[in-house]
Amino acid sequence: MNAASVKNLSIAIVCIVLAALIPFVFNGYWLSIALTAMMYIALSTSWALFSGPTHYISLASGAFFGIGGYLVATGMSDYNLSFWLMMAIAAVVATVLAALIGMATLRLSGVYFVIFTLGLAEMIRNLVSWVQNNFLGSRGLYVLTDFTEAHIYWMLLTVSVIVFALGWVISQSRLGFAMRIIGNDETVARHVGINTAKAKVLLFMTTGFFAAIVGAIIAPRYSYIEPNLVFSPELSFLVVIMALLGGMHRLWGPLLGVIPFTLIWEAISIWLPNFTTLFLGLTFLIIVYFLPNGVVGLLEKLRARVAT
Amino acid sequence: MDILISGLLLGGTYVLIAMGLNLQYGVARIMNLANGEMIVLGALASFWVFTTASVSPIFTVVLIFPVALLGNWLVYRYLLIPLVRRAKNQGQLEVDSILATFGMSFILVGIVVSINGEYFTYSFLASPFEVLGSTVALNRLVAFVFAVVIALVLYLWLNRSRAGMAVRAVSVNSASARLVGINVEKVSALAFAIGGAVTAVAGVLISTFITLDASVGVMFTMKALIIVIMGGVGDIRGAIIAALILGLVETAVATLIDPGLTLAAAYLIFLLVLLFRPQGLFGKPQT
């Protein structure tokens, strides 16, 4: 290990310890905001593992997240299964679904993939509601656990740390190298013998896996679950926008998008609840026209200017 | 028989939705995800003039076309051309235009919500009408007739006029079109504007028989995208057939199984297209 990576590792450890201490310092309102932010950190960072190098905008987060939350709720409410078992099942289901979607769409151009994921959460919500209404009887599902907000927060922190660690491992691996080539030029990647479809599908599966885990962990926070609540298309867009705002060419980029965006989003939801959609739209345009590389890109540009 | 008739009528309106997007994506290469919001805007305009000034939606169609044409032209000229110029390749333009049009779609939804967050309900020509033994609402039939007329006019314009030929040339290969002296940016802007205007007209017609609100745009976008891909990008004839198929399948699923499953049915079709004919029904395989 060289000096730079020792330095980076120590910074990371300090950040993790500080983040782990948050529930001891704050409670109530600020803890719940920290929890929301931690949820989006896990979601956006795992999203960027796939979309960062490939530039494929996945809007499937809401679907996978919903699968996590809904399966946990069904298992615990209807079959008395344990939370942990259901979380594992949800993760497997989402990963398999991601593999199938990936195999069907990622062979083709990126547009098909975007469109397919665009309505996915809504479609699964319709299917689940239909099954529930016709075969299971329509009633709400309860997720009753002993978890406090602090527990949920720590679980999400653990997931985020794992996502970061995995992101680092991937970036050092053959897969990460292959992804960088695919991102630069897919034709070149194919010609040097990279199985581009396989690499993309693998990374998309990790995104699905983590989104389902996060959805499962969040379920106890709501305690009452219905399909309309967990399969929210809005979530997919929030994940995308936070990751893009932060910048996707660095592993820690989404972090810099999530924290400011969560705070602003929270403020707007309280004071100007009718303007959240408008704000979402404006942020998209700001990213496209002024911050194509996100906050990280902006900071790097500023630093380069100071250095010269 | 009932399914067949109402399926075809629904397909007719899908034709309108998809034709606009087809021009925008096939020619201007902008995957316009704010397409559904253009429908909502058309519907809102129609609702608004109908309830405040009792102007017939038929007249609103004439009114909205030039307005939407200008509006879409401005959007292309000032918001999208910078992206086209900046893009190093088709992939980057796709990502940028997807994100930019997402932004526009959210902004439009936000604006529509602040104007009218309720459903746009009004009653126009909601009287029953007999077609081949099936009873259909007259407004659906009127919308269908409009769809046929607009599709015909567009088809003739594209295939018989000089401007239409330029549009088709850009659609086939924009780099070569430039070589033969076609102003690609101008033609793309024109195609984008006409596409948007057709979509807004579709919104007016749809609002006569479907109750819309600010948030339904994305569902229309989704269906339009499925139709455009199924029919083959830039192929008007393919889009028409694809729209009719989608309309029939959705109506069949809604009447025979459950109305809540229409989106799932649309997805199934989409999946089949992606697996077996990703180039579209009439498209040639990509090299």
Short mmCIF file of N, CA and C in Angstrom, two decimals, chain A residues 134-277:
data_model
loop_
_atom_site.label_atom_id
_atom_site.label_comp_id
_atom_site.label_asym_id
_atom_site.label_seq_id
_atom_site.Cartn_x
_atom_site.Cartn_y
_atom_site.Cartn_z
N ASN A 134 -56.85 -9.88 -6.41
CA ASN A 134 -57.59 -11.01 -6.92
C ASN A 134 -57.32 -12.31 -6.19
N PHE A 135 -56.13 -12.47 -5.64
CA PHE A 135 -55.80 -13.77 -5.09
C PHE A 135 -55.49 -13.73 -3.59
N LEU A 136 -55.03 -12.60 -3.10
CA LEU A 136 -54.61 -12.58 -1.70
C LEU A 136 -55.57 -11.81 -0.81
N GLY A 137 -56.47 -11.08 -1.42
CA GLY A 137 -57.35 -10.24 -0.61
C GLY A 137 -56.64 -8.93 -0.32
N SER A 138 -57.33 -7.82 -0.55
CA SER A 138 -56.61 -6.55 -0.43
C SER A 138 -56.64 -6.05 1.00
N ARG A 139 -55.50 -6.14 1.62
CA ARG A 139 -55.38 -5.52 2.92
C ARG A 139 -53.94 -5.06 3.07
N GLY A 140 -53.72 -4.18 4.00
CA GLY A 140 -52.39 -3.64 4.19
C GLY A 140 -51.48 -4.66 4.83
N LEU A 141 -50.20 -4.42 4.71
CA LEU A 141 -49.23 -5.33 5.29
C LEU A 141 -48.49 -4.58 6.40
N TYR A 142 -48.26 -5.29 7.50
CA TYR A 142 -47.59 -4.63 8.61
C TYR A 142 -46.19 -5.20 8.79
N VAL A 143 -45.25 -4.31 9.00
CA VAL A 143 -43.88 -4.74 9.29
C VAL A 143 -43.59 -4.30 10.71
N LEU A 144 -43.70 -5.24 11.65
CA LEU A 144 -43.50 -4.87 13.04
C LEU A 144 -42.19 -5.48 13.53
N THR A 145 -41.26 -4.61 13.86
CA THR A 145 -39.96 -5.09 14.35
C THR A 145 -39.59 -4.25 15.57
N ASP A 146 -38.48 -4.64 16.20
CA ASP A 146 -38.00 -3.86 17.35
C ASP A 146 -37.00 -2.79 16.92
N PHE A 147 -36.81 -2.66 15.60
CA PHE A 147 -35.78 -1.71 15.13
C PHE A 147 -36.18 -0.28 15.42
N THR A 148 -35.24 0.50 15.94
CA THR A 148 -35.45 1.94 16.07
C THR A 148 -34.85 2.61 14.84
N GLU A 149 -35.07 3.91 14.72
CA GLU A 149 -34.49 4.62 13.57
C GLU A 149 -32.98 4.47 13.57
N ALA A 150 -32.37 4.49 14.77
CA ALA A 150 -30.91 4.37 14.85
C ALA A 150 -30.45 3.03 14.29
N HIS A 151 -31.19 1.96 14.59
CA HIS A 151 -30.81 0.65 14.05
C HIS A 151 -30.87 0.66 12.54
N ILE A 152 -31.97 1.21 12.02
CA ILE A 152 -32.11 1.24 10.56
C ILE A 152 -30.98 2.04 9.94
N TYR A 153 -30.67 3.14 10.62
CA TYR A 153 -29.58 3.99 10.12
C TYR A 153 -28.26 3.22 10.07
N TRP A 154 -27.97 2.49 11.14
CA TRP A 154 -26.70 1.74 11.14
C TRP A 154 -26.68 0.64 10.10
N MET A 155 -27.82 0.01 9.89
CA MET A 155 -27.87 -1.02 8.85
C MET A 155 -27.58 -0.39 7.48
N LEU A 156 -28.19 0.78 7.25
CA LEU A 156 -27.98 1.44 5.95
C LEU A 156 -26.52 1.87 5.82
N LEU A 157 -25.95 2.32 6.92
CA LEU A 157 -24.54 2.72 6.89
C LEU A 157 -23.68 1.52 6.51
N THR A 158 -24.00 0.37 7.11
CA THR A 158 -23.25 -0.85 6.78
C THR A 158 -23.35 -1.15 5.29
N VAL A 159 -24.59 -1.06 4.76
CA VAL A 159 -24.78 -1.32 3.33
C VAL A 159 -23.95 -0.34 2.51
N SER A 160 -23.99 0.94 2.89
CA SER A 160 -23.22 1.95 2.14
C SER A 160 -21.74 1.62 2.15
N VAL A 161 -21.22 1.23 3.33
CA VAL A 161 -19.79 0.91 3.42
C VAL A 161 -19.47 -0.27 2.51
N ILE A 162 -20.37 -1.26 2.51
CA ILE A 162 -20.14 -2.42 1.63
C ILE A 162 -20.15 -1.98 0.16
N VAL A 163 -21.10 -1.08 -0.19
CA VAL A 163 -21.16 -0.60 -1.58
C VAL A 163 -19.84 0.09 -1.95
N PHE A 164 -19.37 0.95 -1.05
CA PHE A 164 -18.11 1.64 -1.34
C PHE A 164 -16.96 0.65 -1.48
N ALA A 165 -16.90 -0.31 -0.56
CA ALA A 165 -15.82 -1.30 -0.61
C ALA A 165 -15.89 -2.07 -1.92
N LEU A 166 -17.11 -2.48 -2.29
CA LEU A 166 -17.28 -3.23 -3.53
C LEU A 166 -16.88 -2.37 -4.72
N GLY A 167 -17.29 -1.10 -4.69
CA GLY A 167 -16.94 -0.19 -5.77
C GLY A 167 -15.42 -0.10 -5.92
N TRP A 168 -14.73 -0.06 -4.78
CA TRP A 168 -13.27 0.03 -4.82
C TRP A 168 -12.69 -1.26 -5.39
N VAL A 169 -13.20 -2.39 -4.92
CA VAL A 169 -12.69 -3.68 -5.41
C VAL A 169 -12.92 -3.78 -6.91
N ILE A 170 -14.14 -3.40 -7.36
CA ILE A 170 -14.43 -3.48 -8.80
C ILE A 170 -13.48 -2.60 -9.60
N SER A 171 -13.22 -1.39 -9.07
CA SER A 171 -12.37 -0.47 -9.83
C SER A 171 -10.96 -1.03 -9.98
N GLN A 172 -10.54 -1.91 -9.03
CA GLN A 172 -9.20 -2.49 -9.13
C GLN A 172 -9.19 -3.77 -9.96
N SER A 173 -10.40 -4.26 -10.29
CA SER A 173 -10.45 -5.60 -10.88
C SER A 173 -10.49 -5.54 -12.41
N ARG A 174 -10.44 -6.71 -13.00
CA ARG A 174 -10.56 -6.81 -14.46
C ARG A 174 -11.91 -6.26 -14.92
N LEU A 175 -12.95 -6.54 -14.12
CA LEU A 175 -14.29 -6.07 -14.48
C LEU A 175 -14.33 -4.55 -14.56
N GLY A 176 -13.72 -3.90 -13.56
CA GLY A 176 -13.69 -2.44 -13.54
C GLY A 176 -12.95 -1.88 -14.76
N PHE A 177 -11.84 -2.53 -15.08
CA PHE A 177 -11.05 -2.11 -16.24
C PHE A 177 -11.87 -2.27 -17.51
N ALA A 178 -12.55 -3.40 -17.59
CA ALA A 178 -13.41 -3.65 -18.76
C ALA A 178 -14.49 -2.58 -18.85
N MET A 179 -15.09 -2.23 -17.71
CA MET A 179 -16.16 -1.22 -17.72
C MET A 179 -15.64 0.12 -18.20
N ARG A 180 -14.44 0.48 -17.80
CA ARG A 180 -13.90 1.78 -18.24
C ARG A 180 -13.72 1.79 -19.75
N ILE A 181 -13.28 0.67 -20.30
CA ILE A 181 -13.12 0.61 -21.76
C ILE A 181 -14.49 0.68 -22.44
N ILE A 182 -15.46 -0.05 -21.89
CA ILE A 182 -16.81 -0.01 -22.46
C ILE A 182 -17.35 1.41 -22.45
N GLY A 183 -17.12 2.10 -21.31
CA GLY A 183 -17.61 3.47 -21.19
C GLY A 183 -16.98 4.39 -22.22
N ASN A 184 -15.71 4.17 -22.50
CA ASN A 184 -15.04 5.04 -23.47
C ASN A 184 -15.47 4.73 -24.89
N ASP A 185 -15.49 3.47 -25.23
CA ASP A 185 -15.90 3.09 -26.58
C ASP A 185 -16.27 1.62 -26.60
N GLU A 186 -17.56 1.39 -26.79
CA GLU A 186 -18.02 0.02 -26.67
C GLU A 186 -17.52 -0.85 -27.82
N THR A 187 -17.39 -0.25 -29.00
CA THR A 187 -16.92 -1.03 -30.14
C THR A 187 -15.50 -1.52 -29.89
N VAL A 188 -14.66 -0.61 -29.39
CA VAL A 188 -13.28 -0.98 -29.07
C VAL A 188 -13.30 -2.12 -28.06
N ALA A 189 -14.14 -1.96 -27.03
CA ALA A 189 -14.20 -2.97 -25.97
C ALA A 189 -14.52 -4.34 -26.56
N ARG A 190 -15.49 -4.35 -27.50
CA ARG A 190 -15.87 -5.63 -28.07
C ARG A 190 -14.72 -6.21 -28.89
N HIS A 191 -13.99 -5.32 -29.56
CA HIS A 191 -12.92 -5.82 -30.42
C HIS A 191 -11.73 -6.36 -29.65
N VAL A 192 -11.52 -5.84 -28.42
CA VAL A 192 -10.39 -6.41 -27.67
C VAL A 192 -10.84 -7.63 -26.87
N GLY A 193 -12.04 -8.11 -27.16
CA GLY A 193 -12.44 -9.39 -26.59
C GLY A 193 -13.18 -9.31 -25.28
N ILE A 194 -13.72 -8.13 -24.94
CA ILE A 194 -14.49 -8.05 -23.70
C ILE A 194 -15.92 -8.47 -23.99
N ASN A 195 -16.45 -9.30 -23.14
CA ASN A 195 -17.86 -9.66 -23.27
C ASN A 195 -18.68 -8.52 -22.65
N THR A 196 -19.00 -7.53 -23.50
CA THR A 196 -19.59 -6.29 -22.97
C THR A 196 -20.93 -6.55 -22.31
N ALA A 197 -21.76 -7.39 -22.95
CA ALA A 197 -23.10 -7.61 -22.40
C ALA A 197 -22.99 -8.24 -21.01
N LYS A 198 -22.08 -9.21 -20.87
CA LYS A 198 -21.94 -9.90 -19.58
C LYS A 198 -21.49 -8.91 -18.50
N ALA A 199 -20.51 -8.08 -18.83
CA ALA A 199 -20.02 -7.11 -17.84
C ALA A 199 -21.14 -6.17 -17.40
N LYS A 200 -21.92 -5.71 -18.38
CA LYS A 200 -22.99 -4.77 -18.05
C LYS A 200 -24.06 -5.43 -17.20
N VAL A 201 -24.44 -6.65 -17.59
CA VAL A 201 -25.49 -7.34 -16.84
C VAL A 201 -25.03 -7.58 -15.40
N LEU A 202 -23.77 -7.99 -15.22
CA LEU A 202 -23.25 -8.23 -13.87
C LEU A 202 -23.37 -7.00 -13.00
N LEU A 203 -22.96 -5.86 -13.54
CA LEU A 203 -23.02 -4.64 -12.73
C LEU A 203 -24.45 -4.21 -12.47
N PHE A 204 -25.31 -4.43 -13.46
CA PHE A 204 -26.71 -4.06 -13.26
C PHE A 204 -27.31 -4.93 -12.15
N MET A 205 -26.87 -6.19 -12.08
CA MET A 205 -27.36 -7.06 -11.02
C MET A 205 -26.94 -6.55 -9.64
N THR A 206 -25.74 -6.05 -9.52
CA THR A 206 -25.34 -5.51 -8.21
C THR A 206 -26.23 -4.34 -7.82
N THR A 207 -26.56 -3.48 -8.81
CA THR A 207 -27.45 -2.36 -8.51
C THR A 207 -28.79 -2.86 -7.99
N GLY A 208 -29.35 -3.87 -8.66
CA GLY A 208 -30.63 -4.42 -8.24
C GLY A 208 -30.55 -5.02 -6.86
N PHE A 209 -29.48 -5.74 -6.61
CA PHE A 209 -29.26 -6.38 -5.31
C PHE A 209 -29.29 -5.34 -4.19
N PHE A 210 -28.50 -4.29 -4.34
CA PHE A 210 -28.41 -3.32 -3.25
C PHE A 210 -29.71 -2.52 -3.09
N ALA A 211 -30.35 -2.20 -4.20
CA ALA A 211 -31.61 -1.44 -4.08
C ALA A 211 -32.65 -2.26 -3.32
N ALA A 212 -32.70 -3.59 -3.57
CA ALA A 212 -33.66 -4.43 -2.86
C ALA A 212 -33.32 -4.50 -1.38
N ILE A 213 -32.02 -4.62 -1.07
CA ILE A 213 -31.60 -4.68 0.34
C ILE A 213 -32.03 -3.38 1.05
N VAL A 214 -31.77 -2.25 0.39
CA VAL A 214 -32.13 -0.97 1.01
C VAL A 214 -33.65 -0.89 1.21
N GLY A 215 -34.40 -1.33 0.20
CA GLY A 215 -35.86 -1.32 0.33
C GLY A 215 -36.31 -2.19 1.49
N ALA A 216 -35.65 -3.34 1.66
CA ALA A 216 -36.01 -4.24 2.76
C ALA A 216 -35.71 -3.58 4.10
N ILE A 217 -34.55 -2.93 4.20
CA ILE A 217 -34.16 -2.32 5.48
C ILE A 217 -35.10 -1.18 5.85
N ILE A 218 -35.54 -0.44 4.82
CA ILE A 218 -36.39 0.72 5.08
C ILE A 218 -37.80 0.30 5.51
N ALA A 219 -38.23 -0.90 5.09
CA ALA A 219 -39.62 -1.31 5.34
C ALA A 219 -40.05 -1.14 6.80
N PRO A 220 -39.23 -1.54 7.81
CA PRO A 220 -39.68 -1.36 9.19
C PRO A 220 -39.92 0.10 9.57
N ARG A 221 -39.30 1.01 8.81
CA ARG A 221 -39.49 2.42 9.13
C ARG A 221 -40.94 2.85 8.88
N TYR A 222 -41.54 2.28 7.82
CA TYR A 222 -42.91 2.67 7.49
C TYR A 222 -43.94 1.90 8.31
N SER A 223 -43.59 0.73 8.78
CA SER A 223 -44.44 -0.25 9.47
C SER A 223 -45.69 -0.67 8.69
N TYR A 224 -46.36 0.23 7.98
CA TYR A 224 -47.51 -0.17 7.17
C TYR A 224 -47.13 -0.03 5.70
N ILE A 225 -47.25 -1.13 4.96
CA ILE A 225 -46.76 -1.14 3.59
C ILE A 225 -47.90 -1.43 2.62
N GLU A 226 -47.99 -0.66 1.56
CA GLU A 226 -48.85 -1.04 0.45
C GLU A 226 -48.12 -0.76 -0.85
N PRO A 227 -48.53 -1.45 -1.92
CA PRO A 227 -47.76 -1.35 -3.17
C PRO A 227 -47.54 0.10 -3.62
N ASN A 228 -48.56 0.96 -3.43
CA ASN A 228 -48.42 2.34 -3.91
C ASN A 228 -47.30 3.08 -3.19
N LEU A 229 -47.02 2.65 -1.96
CA LEU A 229 -46.02 3.37 -1.18
C LEU A 229 -44.61 2.97 -1.60
N VAL A 230 -44.37 1.65 -1.76
CA VAL A 230 -42.99 1.23 -1.98
C VAL A 230 -42.57 1.25 -3.45
N PHE A 231 -43.52 1.05 -4.37
CA PHE A 231 -43.12 1.11 -5.78
C PHE A 231 -43.29 2.53 -6.29
N SER A 232 -42.41 3.42 -5.85
CA SER A 232 -42.60 4.81 -6.22
C SER A 232 -41.67 5.19 -7.36
N PRO A 233 -42.21 5.60 -8.52
CA PRO A 233 -41.35 6.00 -9.63
C PRO A 233 -40.48 7.19 -9.25
N GLU A 234 -40.97 8.02 -8.34
CA GLU A 234 -40.21 9.22 -7.97
C GLU A 234 -38.84 8.85 -7.40
N LEU A 235 -38.82 7.75 -6.62
CA LEU A 235 -37.56 7.34 -6.02
C LEU A 235 -36.48 7.11 -7.08
N SER A 236 -36.86 6.46 -8.18
CA SER A 236 -35.88 6.19 -9.23
C SER A 236 -35.25 7.49 -9.72
N PHE A 237 -36.11 8.50 -9.91
CA PHE A 237 -35.60 9.78 -10.41
C PHE A 237 -34.71 10.46 -9.39
N LEU A 238 -35.10 10.38 -8.12
CA LEU A 238 -34.28 11.02 -7.09
C LEU A 238 -32.89 10.38 -7.04
N VAL A 239 -32.85 9.06 -7.15
CA VAL A 239 -31.55 8.38 -7.14
C VAL A 239 -30.69 8.87 -8.30
N VAL A 240 -31.30 8.92 -9.48
CA VAL A 240 -30.56 9.35 -10.67
C VAL A 240 -30.02 10.77 -10.48
N ILE A 241 -30.90 11.64 -10.04
CA ILE A 241 -30.52 13.05 -9.99
C ILE A 241 -29.44 13.29 -8.94
N MET A 242 -29.52 12.59 -7.81
CA MET A 242 -28.50 12.79 -6.79
C MET A 242 -27.14 12.30 -7.26
N ALA A 243 -27.14 11.14 -7.92
CA ALA A 243 -25.87 10.60 -8.41
C ALA A 243 -25.27 11.53 -9.46
N LEU A 244 -26.12 12.03 -10.38
CA LEU A 244 -25.61 12.90 -11.44
C LEU A 244 -25.14 14.24 -10.86
N LEU A 245 -25.90 14.72 -9.90
CA LEU A 245 -25.53 16.01 -9.29
C LEU A 245 -24.16 15.91 -8.63
N GLY A 246 -23.91 14.78 -7.96
CA GLY A 246 -22.62 14.61 -7.31
C GLY A 246 -21.51 14.41 -8.33
N GLY A 247 -21.79 13.62 -9.34
CA GLY A 247 -20.76 13.30 -10.32
C GLY A 247 -20.45 11.83 -10.22
N MET A 248 -20.38 11.17 -11.41
CA MET A 248 -20.30 9.71 -11.36
C MET A 248 -18.92 9.18 -11.68
N HIS A 249 -17.97 10.05 -12.04
CA HIS A 249 -16.69 9.49 -12.42
C HIS A 249 -15.78 9.27 -11.21
N ARG A 250 -16.28 9.56 -10.01
CA ARG A 250 -15.56 9.21 -8.78
C ARG A 250 -16.50 8.38 -7.92
N LEU A 251 -15.93 7.44 -7.20
CA LEU A 251 -16.74 6.57 -6.36
C LEU A 251 -17.51 7.37 -5.32
N TRP A 252 -16.87 8.41 -4.77
CA TRP A 252 -17.51 9.19 -3.70
C TRP A 252 -18.32 10.35 -4.27
N GLY A 253 -18.43 10.45 -5.59
CA GLY A 253 -19.16 11.55 -6.21
C GLY A 253 -20.62 11.66 -5.75
N PRO A 254 -21.38 10.55 -5.86
CA PRO A 254 -22.80 10.63 -5.48
C PRO A 254 -23.03 11.18 -4.07
N LEU A 255 -22.06 10.88 -3.18
CA LEU A 255 -22.14 11.39 -1.80
C LEU A 255 -22.32 12.91 -1.79
N LEU A 256 -21.56 13.59 -2.65
CA LEU A 256 -21.61 15.06 -2.69
C LEU A 256 -22.90 15.55 -3.34
N GLY A 257 -23.62 14.66 -4.01
CA GLY A 257 -24.91 15.05 -4.55
C GLY A 257 -26.02 14.79 -3.54
N VAL A 258 -25.92 13.65 -2.86
CA VAL A 258 -26.99 13.24 -1.95
C VAL A 258 -27.16 14.23 -0.81
N ILE A 259 -26.05 14.60 -0.17
CA ILE A 259 -26.19 15.40 1.05
C ILE A 259 -26.85 16.76 0.79
N PRO A 260 -26.34 17.58 -0.15
CA PRO A 260 -27.04 18.85 -0.38
C PRO A 260 -28.46 18.65 -0.91
N PHE A 261 -28.62 17.67 -1.82
CA PHE A 261 -29.94 17.52 -2.42
C PHE A 261 -30.98 17.10 -1.39
N THR A 262 -30.61 16.18 -0.49
CA THR A 262 -31.57 15.75 0.53
C THR A 262 -32.00 16.92 1.40
N LEU A 263 -31.04 17.76 1.77
CA LEU A 263 -31.37 18.91 2.62
C LEU A 263 -32.31 19.88 1.90
N ILE A 264 -31.96 20.21 0.64
CA ILE A 264 -32.80 21.15 -0.11
C ILE A 264 -34.18 20.55 -0.35
N TRP A 265 -34.19 19.26 -0.71
CA TRP A 265 -35.46 18.57 -0.99
C TRP A 265 -36.36 18.60 0.23
N GLU A 266 -35.75 18.35 1.40
CA GLU A 266 -36.49 18.37 2.65
C GLU A 266 -37.07 19.76 2.90
N ALA A 267 -36.24 20.78 2.68
CA ALA A 267 -36.69 22.15 2.91
C ALA A 267 -37.85 22.50 1.98
N ILE A 268 -37.72 22.13 0.69
CA ILE A 268 -38.77 22.45 -0.26
C ILE A 268 -40.06 21.69 0.07
N SER A 269 -39.90 20.41 0.49
CA SER A 269 -41.10 19.64 0.83
C SER A 269 -41.86 20.28 1.98
N ILE A 270 -41.13 20.96 2.88
CA ILE A 270 -41.81 21.57 4.03
C ILE A 270 -42.42 22.92 3.64
N TRP A 271 -41.61 23.76 3.01
CA TRP A 271 -42.08 25.13 2.79
C TRP A 271 -42.84 25.33 1.48
N LEU A 272 -42.42 24.63 0.44
CA LEU A 272 -43.09 24.82 -0.86
C LEU A 272 -43.50 23.47 -1.44
N PRO A 273 -44.38 22.75 -0.76
CA PRO A 273 -44.67 21.37 -1.19
C PRO A 273 -45.17 21.26 -2.62
N ASN A 274 -45.73 22.33 -3.18
CA ASN A 274 -46.24 22.22 -4.55
C ASN A 274 -45.15 22.38 -5.60
N PHE A 275 -43.94 22.72 -5.15
CA PHE A 275 -42.92 23.01 -6.14
C PHE A 275 -41.85 21.93 -6.24
N THR A 276 -42.09 20.77 -5.59
CA THR A 276 -41.05 19.73 -5.62
C THR A 276 -40.79 19.24 -7.05
N THR A 277 -41.87 19.03 -7.82
CA THR A 277 -41.69 18.53 -9.18
C THR A 277 -40.93 19.54 -10.03
#
